mmCIF file of C-alpha atoms and ligand atoms in Angstrom:
data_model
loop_
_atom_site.group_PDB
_atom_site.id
_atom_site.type_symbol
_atom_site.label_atom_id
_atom_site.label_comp_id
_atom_site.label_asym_id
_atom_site.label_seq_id
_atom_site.Cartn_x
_atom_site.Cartn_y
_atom_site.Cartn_z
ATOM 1 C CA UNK A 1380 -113.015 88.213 -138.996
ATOM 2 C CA UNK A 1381 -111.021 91.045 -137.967
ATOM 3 C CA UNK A 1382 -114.072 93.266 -137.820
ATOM 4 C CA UNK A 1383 -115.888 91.061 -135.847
ATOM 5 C CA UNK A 1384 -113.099 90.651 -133.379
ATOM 6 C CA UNK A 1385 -113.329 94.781 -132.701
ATOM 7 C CA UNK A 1386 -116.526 94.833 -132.435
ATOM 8 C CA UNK A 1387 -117.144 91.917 -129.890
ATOM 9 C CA UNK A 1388 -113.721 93.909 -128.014
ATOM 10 C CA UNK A 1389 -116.202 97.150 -128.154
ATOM 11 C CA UNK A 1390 -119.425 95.222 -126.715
ATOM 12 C CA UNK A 1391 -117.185 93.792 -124.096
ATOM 13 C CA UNK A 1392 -115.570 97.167 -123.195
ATOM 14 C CA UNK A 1393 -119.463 98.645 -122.885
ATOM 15 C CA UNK A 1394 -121.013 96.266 -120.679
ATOM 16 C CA UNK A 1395 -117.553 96.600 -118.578
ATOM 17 C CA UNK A 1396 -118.196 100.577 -118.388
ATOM 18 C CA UNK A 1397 -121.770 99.536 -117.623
ATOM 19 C CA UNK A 1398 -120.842 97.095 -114.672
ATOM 20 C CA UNK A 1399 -118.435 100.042 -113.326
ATOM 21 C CA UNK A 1400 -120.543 103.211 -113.203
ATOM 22 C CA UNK A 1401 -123.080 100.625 -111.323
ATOM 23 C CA UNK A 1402 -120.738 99.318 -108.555
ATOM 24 C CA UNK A 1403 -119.506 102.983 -108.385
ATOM 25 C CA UNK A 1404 -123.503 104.376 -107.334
ATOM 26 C CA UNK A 1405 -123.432 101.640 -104.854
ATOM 27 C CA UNK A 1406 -120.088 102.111 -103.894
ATOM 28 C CA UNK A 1407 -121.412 105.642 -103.072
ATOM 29 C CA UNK A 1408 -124.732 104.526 -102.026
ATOM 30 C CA UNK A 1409 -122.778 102.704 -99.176
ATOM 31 C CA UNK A 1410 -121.020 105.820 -98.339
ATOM 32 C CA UNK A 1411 -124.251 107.570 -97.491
ATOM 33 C CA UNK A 1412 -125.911 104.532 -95.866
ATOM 34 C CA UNK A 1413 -122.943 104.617 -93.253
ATOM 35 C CA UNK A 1414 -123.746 108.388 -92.405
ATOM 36 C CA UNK A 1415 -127.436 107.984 -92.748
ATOM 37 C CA UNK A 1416 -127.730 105.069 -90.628
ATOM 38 C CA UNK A 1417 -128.928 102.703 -92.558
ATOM 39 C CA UNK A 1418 -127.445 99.680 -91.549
ATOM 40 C CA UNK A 1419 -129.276 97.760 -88.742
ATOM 41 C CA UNK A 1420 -128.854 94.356 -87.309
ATOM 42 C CA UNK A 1421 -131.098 91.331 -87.078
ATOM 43 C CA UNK A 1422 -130.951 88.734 -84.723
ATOM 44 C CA UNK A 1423 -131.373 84.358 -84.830
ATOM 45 C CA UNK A 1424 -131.092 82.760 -81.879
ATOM 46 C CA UNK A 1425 -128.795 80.080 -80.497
ATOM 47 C CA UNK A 1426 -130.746 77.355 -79.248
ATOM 48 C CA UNK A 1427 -129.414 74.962 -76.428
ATOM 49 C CA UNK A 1428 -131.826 72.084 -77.128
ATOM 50 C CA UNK A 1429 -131.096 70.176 -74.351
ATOM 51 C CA UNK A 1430 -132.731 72.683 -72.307
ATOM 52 C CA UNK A 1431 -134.735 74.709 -74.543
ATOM 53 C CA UNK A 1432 -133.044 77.841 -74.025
ATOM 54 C CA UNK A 1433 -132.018 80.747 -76.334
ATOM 55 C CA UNK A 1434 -127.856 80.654 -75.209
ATOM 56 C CA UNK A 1435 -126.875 83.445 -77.637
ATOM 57 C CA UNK A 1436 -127.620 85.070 -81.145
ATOM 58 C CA UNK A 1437 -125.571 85.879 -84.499
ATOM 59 C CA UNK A 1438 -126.181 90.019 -85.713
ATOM 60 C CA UNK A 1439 -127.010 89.780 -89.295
ATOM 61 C CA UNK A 1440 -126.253 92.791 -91.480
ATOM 62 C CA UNK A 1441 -129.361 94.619 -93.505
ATOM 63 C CA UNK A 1442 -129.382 97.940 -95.245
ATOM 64 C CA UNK A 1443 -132.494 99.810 -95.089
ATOM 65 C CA UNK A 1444 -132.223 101.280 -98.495
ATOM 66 C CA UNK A 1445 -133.815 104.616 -99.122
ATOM 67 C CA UNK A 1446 -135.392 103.341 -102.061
ATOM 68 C CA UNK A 1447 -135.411 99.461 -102.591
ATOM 69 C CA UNK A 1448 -135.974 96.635 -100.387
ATOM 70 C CA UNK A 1449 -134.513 95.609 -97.778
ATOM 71 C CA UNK A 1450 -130.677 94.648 -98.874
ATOM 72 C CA UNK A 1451 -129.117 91.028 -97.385
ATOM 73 C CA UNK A 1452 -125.381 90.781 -97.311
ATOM 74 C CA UNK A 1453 -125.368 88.752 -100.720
ATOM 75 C CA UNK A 1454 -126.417 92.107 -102.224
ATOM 76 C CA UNK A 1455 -123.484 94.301 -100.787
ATOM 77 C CA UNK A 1456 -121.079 93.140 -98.407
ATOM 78 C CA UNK A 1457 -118.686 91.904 -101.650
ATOM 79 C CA UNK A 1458 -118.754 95.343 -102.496
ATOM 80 C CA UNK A 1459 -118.197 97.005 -99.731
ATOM 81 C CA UNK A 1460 -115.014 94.770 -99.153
ATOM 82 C CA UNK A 1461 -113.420 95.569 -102.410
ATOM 83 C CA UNK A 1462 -113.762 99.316 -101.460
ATOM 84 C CA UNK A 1463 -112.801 98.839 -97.949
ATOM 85 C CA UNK A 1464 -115.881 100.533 -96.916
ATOM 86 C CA UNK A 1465 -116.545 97.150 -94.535
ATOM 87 C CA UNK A 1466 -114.211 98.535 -92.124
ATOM 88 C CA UNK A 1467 -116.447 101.192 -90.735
ATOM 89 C CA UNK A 1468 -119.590 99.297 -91.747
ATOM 90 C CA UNK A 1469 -118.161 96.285 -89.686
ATOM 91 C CA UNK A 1470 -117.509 98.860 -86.828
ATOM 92 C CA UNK A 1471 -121.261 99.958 -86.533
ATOM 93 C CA UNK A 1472 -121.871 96.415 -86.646
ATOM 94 C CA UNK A 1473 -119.630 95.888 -83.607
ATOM 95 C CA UNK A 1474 -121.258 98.785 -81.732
ATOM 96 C CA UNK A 1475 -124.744 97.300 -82.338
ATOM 97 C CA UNK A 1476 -124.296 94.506 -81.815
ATOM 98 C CA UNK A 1477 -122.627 94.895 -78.595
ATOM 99 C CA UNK A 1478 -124.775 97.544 -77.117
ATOM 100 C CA UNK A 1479 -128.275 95.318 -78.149
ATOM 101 C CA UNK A 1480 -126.617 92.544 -76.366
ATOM 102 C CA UNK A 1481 -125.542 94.949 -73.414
ATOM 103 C CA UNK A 1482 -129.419 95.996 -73.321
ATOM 104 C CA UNK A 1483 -130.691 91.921 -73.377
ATOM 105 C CA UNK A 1484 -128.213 91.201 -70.451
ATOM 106 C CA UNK A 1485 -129.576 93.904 -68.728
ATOM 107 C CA UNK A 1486 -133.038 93.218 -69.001
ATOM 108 C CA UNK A 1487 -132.120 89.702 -67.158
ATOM 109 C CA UNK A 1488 -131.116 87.632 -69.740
ATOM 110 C CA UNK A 1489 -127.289 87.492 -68.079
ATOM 111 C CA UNK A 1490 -125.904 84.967 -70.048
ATOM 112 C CA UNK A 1491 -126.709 86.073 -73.409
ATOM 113 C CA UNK A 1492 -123.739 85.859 -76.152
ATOM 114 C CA UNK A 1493 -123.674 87.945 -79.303
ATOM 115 C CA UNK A 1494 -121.711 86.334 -82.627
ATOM 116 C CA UNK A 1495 -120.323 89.153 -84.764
ATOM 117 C CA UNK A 1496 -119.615 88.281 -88.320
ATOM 118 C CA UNK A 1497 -115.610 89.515 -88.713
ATOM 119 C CA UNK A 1498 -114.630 90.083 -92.652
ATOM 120 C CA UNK A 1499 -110.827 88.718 -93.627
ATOM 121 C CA UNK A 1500 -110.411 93.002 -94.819
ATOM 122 C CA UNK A 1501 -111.203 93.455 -90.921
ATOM 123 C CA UNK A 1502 -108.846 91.202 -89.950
ATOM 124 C CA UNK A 1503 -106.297 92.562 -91.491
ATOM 125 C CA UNK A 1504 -106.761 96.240 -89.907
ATOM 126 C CA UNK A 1505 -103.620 96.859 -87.466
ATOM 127 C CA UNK A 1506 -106.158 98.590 -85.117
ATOM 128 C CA UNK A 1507 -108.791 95.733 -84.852
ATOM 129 C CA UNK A 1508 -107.660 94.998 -81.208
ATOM 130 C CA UNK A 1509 -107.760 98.511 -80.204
ATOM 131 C CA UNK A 1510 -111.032 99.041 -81.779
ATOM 132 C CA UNK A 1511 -112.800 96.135 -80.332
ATOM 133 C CA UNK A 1512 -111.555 96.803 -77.201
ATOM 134 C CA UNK A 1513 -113.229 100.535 -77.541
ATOM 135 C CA UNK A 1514 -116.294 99.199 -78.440
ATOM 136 C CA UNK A 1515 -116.305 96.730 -75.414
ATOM 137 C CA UNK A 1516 -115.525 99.218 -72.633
ATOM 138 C CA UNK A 1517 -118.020 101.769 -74.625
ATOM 139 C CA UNK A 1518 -120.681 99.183 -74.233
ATOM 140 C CA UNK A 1519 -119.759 97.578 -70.948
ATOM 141 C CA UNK A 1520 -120.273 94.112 -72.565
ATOM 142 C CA UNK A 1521 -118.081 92.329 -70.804
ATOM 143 C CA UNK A 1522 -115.432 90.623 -73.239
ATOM 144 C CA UNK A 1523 -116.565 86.765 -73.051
ATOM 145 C CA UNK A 1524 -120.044 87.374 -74.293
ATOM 146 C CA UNK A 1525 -118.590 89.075 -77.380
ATOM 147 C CA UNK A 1526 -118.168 85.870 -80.003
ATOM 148 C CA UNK A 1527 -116.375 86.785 -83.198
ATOM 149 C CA UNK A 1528 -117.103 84.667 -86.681
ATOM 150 C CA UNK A 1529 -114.166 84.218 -88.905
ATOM 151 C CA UNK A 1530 -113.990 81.869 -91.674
ATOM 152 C CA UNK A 1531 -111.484 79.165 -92.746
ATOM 153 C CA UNK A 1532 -109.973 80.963 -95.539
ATOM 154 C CA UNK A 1533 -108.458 83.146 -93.739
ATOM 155 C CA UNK A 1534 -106.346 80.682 -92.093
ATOM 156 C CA UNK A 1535 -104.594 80.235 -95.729
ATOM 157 C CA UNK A 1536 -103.633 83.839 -95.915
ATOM 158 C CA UNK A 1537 -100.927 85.961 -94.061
ATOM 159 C CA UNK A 1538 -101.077 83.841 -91.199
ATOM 160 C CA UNK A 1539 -98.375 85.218 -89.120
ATOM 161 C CA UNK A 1540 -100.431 88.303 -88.883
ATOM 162 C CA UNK A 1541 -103.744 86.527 -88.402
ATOM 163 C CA UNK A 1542 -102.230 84.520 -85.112
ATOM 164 C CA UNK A 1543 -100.766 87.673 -83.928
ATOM 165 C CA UNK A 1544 -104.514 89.563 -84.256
ATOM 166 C CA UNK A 1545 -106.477 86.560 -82.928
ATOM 167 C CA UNK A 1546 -104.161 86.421 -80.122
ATOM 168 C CA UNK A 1547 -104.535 90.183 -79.127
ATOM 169 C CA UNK A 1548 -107.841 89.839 -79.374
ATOM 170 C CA UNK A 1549 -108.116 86.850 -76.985
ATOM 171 C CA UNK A 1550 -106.045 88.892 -74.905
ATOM 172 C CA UNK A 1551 -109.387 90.826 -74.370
ATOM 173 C CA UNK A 1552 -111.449 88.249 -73.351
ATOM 174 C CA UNK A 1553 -112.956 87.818 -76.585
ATOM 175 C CA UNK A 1554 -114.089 84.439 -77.945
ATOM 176 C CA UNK A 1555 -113.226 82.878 -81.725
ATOM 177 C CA UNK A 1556 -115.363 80.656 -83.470
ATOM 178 C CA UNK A 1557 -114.734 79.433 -86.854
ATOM 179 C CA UNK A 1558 -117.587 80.158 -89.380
ATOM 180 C CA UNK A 1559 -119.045 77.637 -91.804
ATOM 181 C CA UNK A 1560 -116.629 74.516 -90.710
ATOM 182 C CA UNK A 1561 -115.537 72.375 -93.156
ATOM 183 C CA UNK A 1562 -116.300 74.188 -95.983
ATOM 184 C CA UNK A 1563 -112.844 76.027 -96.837
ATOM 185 C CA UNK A 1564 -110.743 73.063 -98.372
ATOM 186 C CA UNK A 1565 -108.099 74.071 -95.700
ATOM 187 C CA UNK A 1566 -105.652 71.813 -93.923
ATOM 188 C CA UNK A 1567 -106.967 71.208 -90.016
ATOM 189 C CA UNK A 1568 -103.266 72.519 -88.897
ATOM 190 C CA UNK A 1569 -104.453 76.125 -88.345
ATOM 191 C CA UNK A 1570 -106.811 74.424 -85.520
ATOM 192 C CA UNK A 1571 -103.513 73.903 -83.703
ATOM 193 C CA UNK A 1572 -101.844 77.199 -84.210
ATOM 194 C CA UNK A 1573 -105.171 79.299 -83.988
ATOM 195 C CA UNK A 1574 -106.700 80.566 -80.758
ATOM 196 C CA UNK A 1575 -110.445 79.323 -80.902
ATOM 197 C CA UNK A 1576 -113.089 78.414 -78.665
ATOM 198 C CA UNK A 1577 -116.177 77.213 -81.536
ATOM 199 C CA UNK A 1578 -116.595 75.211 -84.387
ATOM 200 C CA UNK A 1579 -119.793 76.446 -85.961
ATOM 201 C CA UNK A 1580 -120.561 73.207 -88.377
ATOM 202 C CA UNK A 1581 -122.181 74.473 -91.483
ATOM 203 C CA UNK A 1582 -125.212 73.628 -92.918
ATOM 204 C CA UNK A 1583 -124.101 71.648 -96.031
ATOM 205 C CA UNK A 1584 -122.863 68.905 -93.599
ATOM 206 C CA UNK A 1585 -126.371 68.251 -92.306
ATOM 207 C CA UNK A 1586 -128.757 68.105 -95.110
ATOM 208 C CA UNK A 1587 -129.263 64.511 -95.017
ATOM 209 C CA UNK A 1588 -128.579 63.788 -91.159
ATOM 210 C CA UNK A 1589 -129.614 60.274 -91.349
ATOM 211 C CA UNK A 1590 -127.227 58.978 -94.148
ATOM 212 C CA UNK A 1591 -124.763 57.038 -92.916
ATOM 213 C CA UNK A 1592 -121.620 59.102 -93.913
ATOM 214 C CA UNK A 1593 -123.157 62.455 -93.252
ATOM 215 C CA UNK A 1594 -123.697 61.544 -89.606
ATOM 216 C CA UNK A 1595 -120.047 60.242 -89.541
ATOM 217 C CA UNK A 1596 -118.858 63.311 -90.231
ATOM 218 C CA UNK A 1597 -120.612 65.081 -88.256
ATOM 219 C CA UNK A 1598 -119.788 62.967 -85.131
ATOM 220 C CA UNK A 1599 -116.116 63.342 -86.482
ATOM 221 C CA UNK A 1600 -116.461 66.868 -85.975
ATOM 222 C CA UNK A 1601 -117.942 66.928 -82.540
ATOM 223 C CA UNK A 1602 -115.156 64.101 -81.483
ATOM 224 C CA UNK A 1603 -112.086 66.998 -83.387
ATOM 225 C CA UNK A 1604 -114.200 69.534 -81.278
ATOM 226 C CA UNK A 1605 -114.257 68.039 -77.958
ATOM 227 C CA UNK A 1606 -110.838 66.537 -78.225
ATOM 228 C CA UNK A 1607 -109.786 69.981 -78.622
ATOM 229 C CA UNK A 1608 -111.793 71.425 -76.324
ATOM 230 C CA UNK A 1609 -114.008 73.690 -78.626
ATOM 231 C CA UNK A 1610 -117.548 74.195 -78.363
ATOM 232 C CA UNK A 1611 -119.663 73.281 -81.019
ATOM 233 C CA UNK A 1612 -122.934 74.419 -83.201
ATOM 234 C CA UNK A 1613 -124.807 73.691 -85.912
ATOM 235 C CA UNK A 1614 -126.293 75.733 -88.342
ATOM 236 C CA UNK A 1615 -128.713 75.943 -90.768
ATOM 237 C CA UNK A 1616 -131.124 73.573 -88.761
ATOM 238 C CA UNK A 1617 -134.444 73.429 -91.004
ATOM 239 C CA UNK A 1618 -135.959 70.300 -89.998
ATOM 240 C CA UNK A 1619 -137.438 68.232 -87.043
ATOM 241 C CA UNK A 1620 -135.431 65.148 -87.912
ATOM 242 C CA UNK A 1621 -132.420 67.150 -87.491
ATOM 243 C CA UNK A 1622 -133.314 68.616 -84.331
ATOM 244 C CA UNK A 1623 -133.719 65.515 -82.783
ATOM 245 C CA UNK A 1624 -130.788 63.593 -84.510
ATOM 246 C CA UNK A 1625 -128.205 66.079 -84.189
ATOM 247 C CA UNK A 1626 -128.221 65.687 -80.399
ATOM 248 C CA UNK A 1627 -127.258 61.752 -80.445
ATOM 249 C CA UNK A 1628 -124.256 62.842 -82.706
ATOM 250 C CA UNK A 1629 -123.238 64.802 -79.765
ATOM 251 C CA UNK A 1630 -124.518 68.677 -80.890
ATOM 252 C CA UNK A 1631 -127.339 70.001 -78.508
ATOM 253 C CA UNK A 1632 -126.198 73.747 -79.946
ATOM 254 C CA UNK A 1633 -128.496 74.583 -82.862
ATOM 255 C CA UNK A 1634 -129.021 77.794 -84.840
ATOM 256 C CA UNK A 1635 -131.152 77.812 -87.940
ATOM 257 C CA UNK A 1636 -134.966 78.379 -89.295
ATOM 258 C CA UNK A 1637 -136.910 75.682 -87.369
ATOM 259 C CA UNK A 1638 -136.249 77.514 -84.433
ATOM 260 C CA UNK A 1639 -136.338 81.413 -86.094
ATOM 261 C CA UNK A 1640 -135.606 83.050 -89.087
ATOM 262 C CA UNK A 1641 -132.721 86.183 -88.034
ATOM 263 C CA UNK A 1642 -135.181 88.872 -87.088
ATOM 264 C CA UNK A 1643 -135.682 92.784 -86.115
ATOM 265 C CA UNK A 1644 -134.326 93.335 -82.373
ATOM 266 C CA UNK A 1645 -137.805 94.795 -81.276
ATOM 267 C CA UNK A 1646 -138.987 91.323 -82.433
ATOM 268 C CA UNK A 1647 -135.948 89.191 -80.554
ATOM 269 C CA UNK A 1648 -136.039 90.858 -77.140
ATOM 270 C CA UNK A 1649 -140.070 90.484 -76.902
ATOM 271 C CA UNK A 1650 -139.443 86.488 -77.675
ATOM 272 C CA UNK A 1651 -136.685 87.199 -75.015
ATOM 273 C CA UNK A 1652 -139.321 88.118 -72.794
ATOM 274 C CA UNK A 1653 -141.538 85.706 -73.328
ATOM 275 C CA UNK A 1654 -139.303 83.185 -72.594
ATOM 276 C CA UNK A 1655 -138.648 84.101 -68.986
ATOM 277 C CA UNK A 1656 -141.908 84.878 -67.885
HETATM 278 P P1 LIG B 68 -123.180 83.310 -92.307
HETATM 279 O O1 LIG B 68 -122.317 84.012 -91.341
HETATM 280 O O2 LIG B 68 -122.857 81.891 -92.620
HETATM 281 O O3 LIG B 68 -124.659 83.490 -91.748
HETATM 282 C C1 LIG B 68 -125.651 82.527 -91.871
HETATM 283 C C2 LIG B 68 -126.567 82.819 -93.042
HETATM 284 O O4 LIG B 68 -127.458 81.715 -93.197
HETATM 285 C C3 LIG B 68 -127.451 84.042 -92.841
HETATM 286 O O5 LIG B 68 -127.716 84.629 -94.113
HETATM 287 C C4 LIG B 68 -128.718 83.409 -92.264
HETATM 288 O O6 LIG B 68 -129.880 84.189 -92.462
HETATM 289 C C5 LIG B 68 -128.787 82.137 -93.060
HETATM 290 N N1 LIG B 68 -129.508 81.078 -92.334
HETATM 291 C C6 LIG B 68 -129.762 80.973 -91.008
HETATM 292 N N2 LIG B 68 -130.452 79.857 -90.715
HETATM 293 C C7 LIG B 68 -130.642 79.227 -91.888
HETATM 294 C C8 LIG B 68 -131.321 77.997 -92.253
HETATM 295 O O7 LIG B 68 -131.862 77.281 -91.434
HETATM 296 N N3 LIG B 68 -131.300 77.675 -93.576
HETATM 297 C C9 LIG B 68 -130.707 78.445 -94.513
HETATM 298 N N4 LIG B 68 -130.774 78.049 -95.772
HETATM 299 N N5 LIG B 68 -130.063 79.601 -94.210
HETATM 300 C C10 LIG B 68 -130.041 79.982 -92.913
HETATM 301 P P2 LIG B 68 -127.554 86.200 -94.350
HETATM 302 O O8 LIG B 68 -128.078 86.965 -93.179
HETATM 303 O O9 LIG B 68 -128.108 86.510 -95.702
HETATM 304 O O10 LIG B 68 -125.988 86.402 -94.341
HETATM 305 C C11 LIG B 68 -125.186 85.863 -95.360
HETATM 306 C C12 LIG B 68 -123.717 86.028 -95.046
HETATM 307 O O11 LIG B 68 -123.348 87.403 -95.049
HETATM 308 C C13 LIG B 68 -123.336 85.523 -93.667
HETATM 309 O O12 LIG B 68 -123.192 84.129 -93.711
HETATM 310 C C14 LIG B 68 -122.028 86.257 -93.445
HETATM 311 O O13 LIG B 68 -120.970 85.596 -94.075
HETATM 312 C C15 LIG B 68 -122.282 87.579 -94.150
HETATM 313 N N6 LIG B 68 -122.624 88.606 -93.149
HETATM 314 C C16 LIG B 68 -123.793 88.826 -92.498
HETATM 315 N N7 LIG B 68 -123.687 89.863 -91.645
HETATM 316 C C17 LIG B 68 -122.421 90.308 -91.736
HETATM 317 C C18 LIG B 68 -121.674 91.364 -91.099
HETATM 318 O O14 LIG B 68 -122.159 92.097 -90.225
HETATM 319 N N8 LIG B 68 -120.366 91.515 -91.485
HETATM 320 C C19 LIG B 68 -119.784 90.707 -92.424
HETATM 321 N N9 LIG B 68 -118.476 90.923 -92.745
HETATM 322 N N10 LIG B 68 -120.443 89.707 -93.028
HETATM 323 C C20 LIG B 68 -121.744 89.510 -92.695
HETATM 324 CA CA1 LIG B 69 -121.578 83.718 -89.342
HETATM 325 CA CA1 LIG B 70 -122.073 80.250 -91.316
HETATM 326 CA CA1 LIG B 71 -121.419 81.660 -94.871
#
């Protein structure tokens, strides 16, 4: 018995070592993909339905790996905050994103937004403010365009110091929104204490729009929204029922693949286009 103890302690200890020298070549992989410029952002629109317009879009991370496929977030991003290499990848982001939705406003499409996904590791950086604010006058977006994503969770962690960086960054002129709503198992306090201006309803709450107690959630939402003066959007909007439900529950703000997959800039700003000739 004892042998077979050691040796199951030995298999363990290999596929460990295994698991290590592999997160260590992407670890370093990441490294070079930050100097190499190989992150880029795509972009899925915001869709106003009661007026058919594109309102804003969320910049999705991909890497543009040498030597694979094109990487999604799932693949990386967990990675990259363990090693803290997300706080210069999530400053390219920022400058991307910022300067593509500079470009868009410039073309003529003035009231474009641009949601930035904002990690907790980010958050936590005492030089956030000052480095958003860089990246602002750098651009010459102006601040209220610039819409940064945070999730729940974060409202259960050092909170003192989240208020304080949410507040200096609303000090800019930036705007808040709370990403994937509902899903964190959090109390609704931090709503109070919090400086936000969105409530971005995630998907799981809209799956089956026309059951009874889905939709009363949802309207629940919208009601906590409005009552606190937030905006409000859903995502993850896949179907035609939904598009045409969600607006009687009070949410004409939809993002999600019935209107576009997140896609390539080039791709975006000739839809853009399109749209206002
Ligand atoms: P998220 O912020 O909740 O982004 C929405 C995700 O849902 C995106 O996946 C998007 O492609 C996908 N999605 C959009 N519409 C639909 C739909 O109708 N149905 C379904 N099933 N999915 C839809 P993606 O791009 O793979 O991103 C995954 C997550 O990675 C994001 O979730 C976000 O948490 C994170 N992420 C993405 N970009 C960044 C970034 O620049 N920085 C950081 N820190 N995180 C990022
Ligand atoms: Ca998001
Ligand atoms: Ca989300
Ligand atoms: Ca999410």
């Amino acid at each position: 018995v004892k042998e077979h103890g050691k040796n199951n302690v030995k298999m363990y200890s290999k596929s460990m070592n295994e698991e290590a020298v592999q997160r260590r070549r992407l670890e370093n992989e990441l490294h070079k993909a930050l100097q190499l410029d190989e992150f880029i952002l795509h972009y899925q629109p915001q869709i106003d339905v009661k007026t058919n317009s594109i309102i804003g879009m969320e910049a999705l991370i991909r890497w543009e790996h040498p030597t694979r496929n094109l990487l999604y977030p799932n693949d990386f991003i967990a990675l990259a905050e363990e090693s803290g290499l997300i706080v210069p990848i999530g400053q390219k982001v920022l400058e991307l994103a910022c300067k593509q939705c500079k470009d868009w406003q410039e073309m003529g499409h003035t009231d474009l937004r641009i949601g930035v996904n904002l990690s907790q590791i980010q958050l936590r950086q005492p030089d956030l403010v000052e480095s958003v604010r860089r990246v602002l006058e750098m651009t010459g977006l102006e601040p209220s365009f610039l819409e940064l994503e945070i999730t729940e969770s974060i409202a259960m962690h050092n909170t003192d110091l989240v208020i304080e960086q949410l507040n200096g960054l609303v000090a800019l002129g930036v705007q808040i929104s709370i990403d994937d709503f509902g899903t964190g198992f959090s109390s609704l306090s931090y709503l109070s204490k919090f400086p936000i201006h969105r409530l971005k309803i995630d998907r799981s709450f809209i799956t089956n729009i026309t059951n009874k107690s889905e939709s009363a959630i949802v309207s629940s939402i919208v009601g906590l929204a409005q009552n606190l003066n937030l905006g409000v959007i859903v995502e993850g909007v896949e179907t035609e029922l939904q598009r045409i439900t969600l607006p009687a529950l009070g949410c004409h703000e939809m993002q999600g693949y019935l209107f576009s997959r997140p896609m390539p800039a080039i791709q975006f700003g000739s839809i853009l286009e399109s749209r206002i000739g």
